[in-house]
Amino acid sequence: RSYVAEISSRYHASNPFHNFAHACHVTMSVHKLMKRVVTDGTDGLAVGSPEIQNQHIATYGILTSDPLTLFAIVFSGLIHDVDHQGVSNMQLNQEQPEMAKHYRHKSVA
């Protein structure tokens, strides 16, 4: 609980979109998506069978129920916009050229 509170404090409340509420929505959406597409990879089917191939397509290749993998995916939803300043890459490239140079003018925001 205190760790999530710490993450929350790293979001800018003044940011109208990339704020902690948005992070919570993304986290819940990712969790719901994972519950829909993740399987144990077999469902009793023979490895290499056509059904396994179809299952791979239907689950977007996420054929794992590994708790650490699932945690990492859901956790990434929570932290994906930490410290987002609420401006575009183009604006940051113009206003903060040293930071833009550090990130090679890509994904600065």
mmCIF file of C-alpha atoms in Angstrom, residues 19-106:
data_model
loop_
_atom_site.group_PDB
_atom_site.id
_atom_site.type_symbol
_atom_site.label_atom_id
_atom_site.label_comp_id
_atom_site.label_asym_id
_atom_site.label_seq_id
_atom_site.Cartn_x
_atom_site.Cartn_y
_atom_site.Cartn_z
ATOM 1 C CA ASN A 19 -2.055 11.571 -13.882
ATOM 2 C CA PHE A 20 -2.513 8.849 -11.256
ATOM 3 C CA ALA A 21 -6.213 8.390 -12.062
ATOM 4 C CA HIS A 22 -5.232 7.616 -15.668
ATOM 5 C CA ALA A 23 -2.587 5.169 -14.403
ATOM 6 C CA CYS A 24 -5.224 3.401 -12.309
ATOM 7 C CA HIS A 25 -7.553 3.123 -15.307
ATOM 8 C CA VAL A 26 -4.757 1.700 -17.463
ATOM 9 C CA THR A 27 -3.770 -0.739 -14.709
ATOM 10 C CA MET A 28 -7.327 -2.012 -14.334
ATOM 11 C CA SER A 29 -7.706 -2.300 -18.124
ATOM 12 C CA VAL A 30 -4.460 -4.249 -18.443
ATOM 13 C CA HIS A 31 -5.551 -6.567 -15.619
ATOM 14 C CA LYS A 32 -8.896 -7.184 -17.307
ATOM 15 C CA LEU A 33 -7.185 -7.833 -20.646
ATOM 16 C CA MET A 34 -4.785 -10.298 -19.037
ATOM 17 C CA LYS A 35 -7.688 -12.197 -17.470
ATOM 18 C CA ARG A 36 -9.220 -12.539 -20.938
ATOM 19 C CA VAL A 37 -6.189 -13.605 -22.960
ATOM 20 C CA VAL A 38 -3.831 -15.451 -20.614
ATOM 21 C CA THR A 39 -4.014 -19.228 -20.505
ATOM 22 C CA ASP A 40 -1.723 -21.910 -19.210
ATOM 23 C CA GLY A 41 -0.781 -22.583 -22.820
ATOM 24 C CA THR A 42 -2.193 -26.060 -23.098
ATOM 25 C CA ASP A 43 -5.755 -26.454 -21.828
ATOM 26 C CA GLY A 44 -5.077 -30.186 -22.105
ATOM 27 C CA LEU A 45 -4.136 -29.957 -25.787
ATOM 28 C CA ALA A 46 -1.182 -31.717 -27.317
ATOM 29 C CA VAL A 47 1.866 -29.505 -27.822
ATOM 30 C CA GLY A 48 2.213 -28.635 -31.510
ATOM 31 C CA SER A 49 -1.434 -29.341 -32.306
ATOM 32 C CA PRO A 50 -3.372 -26.937 -34.565
ATOM 33 C CA GLU A 51 -5.525 -26.015 -31.592
ATOM 34 C CA ILE A 52 -2.450 -24.753 -29.736
ATOM 35 C CA GLN A 53 -1.566 -22.600 -32.764
ATOM 36 C CA ASN A 54 -5.087 -21.143 -32.802
ATOM 37 C CA GLN A 55 -4.928 -20.542 -29.066
ATOM 38 C CA HIS A 56 -1.640 -18.659 -29.578
ATOM 39 C CA ILE A 57 -3.360 -16.345 -32.059
ATOM 40 C CA ALA A 58 -6.415 -15.864 -29.826
ATOM 41 C CA THR A 59 -4.271 -14.909 -26.821
ATOM 42 C CA TYR A 60 -1.955 -12.533 -28.717
ATOM 43 C CA GLY A 61 0.953 -14.819 -27.929
ATOM 44 C CA ILE A 62 0.531 -14.456 -24.164
ATOM 45 C CA LEU A 63 0.457 -18.105 -23.262
ATOM 46 C CA THR A 64 1.705 -17.847 -19.729
ATOM 47 C CA SER A 65 0.163 -17.845 -16.329
ATOM 48 C CA ASP A 66 3.549 -17.104 -14.735
ATOM 49 C CA PRO A 67 2.760 -14.808 -11.792
ATOM 50 C CA LEU A 68 5.923 -12.717 -12.199
ATOM 51 C CA THR A 69 5.220 -12.072 -15.889
ATOM 52 C CA LEU A 70 1.622 -11.128 -15.175
ATOM 53 C CA PHE A 71 2.709 -8.860 -12.315
ATOM 54 C CA ALA A 72 5.245 -7.124 -14.562
ATOM 55 C CA ILE A 73 2.619 -6.493 -17.242
ATOM 56 C CA VAL A 74 0.049 -5.105 -14.801
ATOM 57 C CA PHE A 75 2.663 -3.119 -12.860
ATOM 58 C CA SER A 76 3.823 -1.464 -16.073
ATOM 59 C CA GLY A 77 0.315 -0.036 -16.438
ATOM 60 C CA LEU A 78 0.648 1.592 -13.035
ATOM 61 C CA ILE A 79 4.015 3.229 -13.682
ATOM 62 C CA HIS A 80 3.855 3.963 -17.413
ATOM 63 C CA ASP A 81 3.406 7.755 -17.059
ATOM 64 C CA VAL A 82 5.253 8.461 -13.796
ATOM 65 C CA ASP A 83 6.673 12.017 -13.886
ATOM 66 C CA HIS A 84 5.013 12.759 -17.238
ATOM 67 C CA GLN A 85 5.133 16.518 -17.575
ATOM 68 C CA GLY A 86 1.985 16.779 -19.652
ATOM 69 C CA VAL A 87 3.584 18.153 -22.792
ATOM 70 C CA SER A 88 4.438 16.564 -26.106
ATOM 71 C CA ASN A 89 7.819 15.318 -27.274
ATOM 72 C CA MET A 90 7.992 18.137 -29.809
ATOM 73 C CA GLN A 91 7.475 20.778 -27.110
ATOM 74 C CA LEU A 92 10.081 19.209 -24.817
ATOM 75 C CA ASN A 93 12.544 18.987 -27.701
ATOM 76 C CA GLN A 94 12.168 22.754 -28.166
ATOM 77 C CA GLU A 95 12.051 23.780 -24.505
ATOM 78 C CA GLN A 96 14.630 21.396 -23.057
ATOM 79 C CA PRO A 97 17.240 20.646 -25.741
ATOM 80 C CA GLU A 98 19.691 19.020 -23.310
ATOM 81 C CA MET A 99 17.088 16.512 -22.131
ATOM 82 C CA ALA A 100 16.036 15.918 -25.748
ATOM 83 C CA LYS A 101 19.656 15.257 -26.708
ATOM 84 C CA HIS A 102 20.008 12.779 -23.833
ATOM 85 C CA TYR A 103 17.005 10.819 -25.165
ATOM 86 C CA ARG A 104 18.064 11.270 -28.806
ATOM 87 C CA HIS A 105 14.965 13.417 -29.456
ATOM 88 C CA LYS A 106 12.692 10.379 -29.040
#
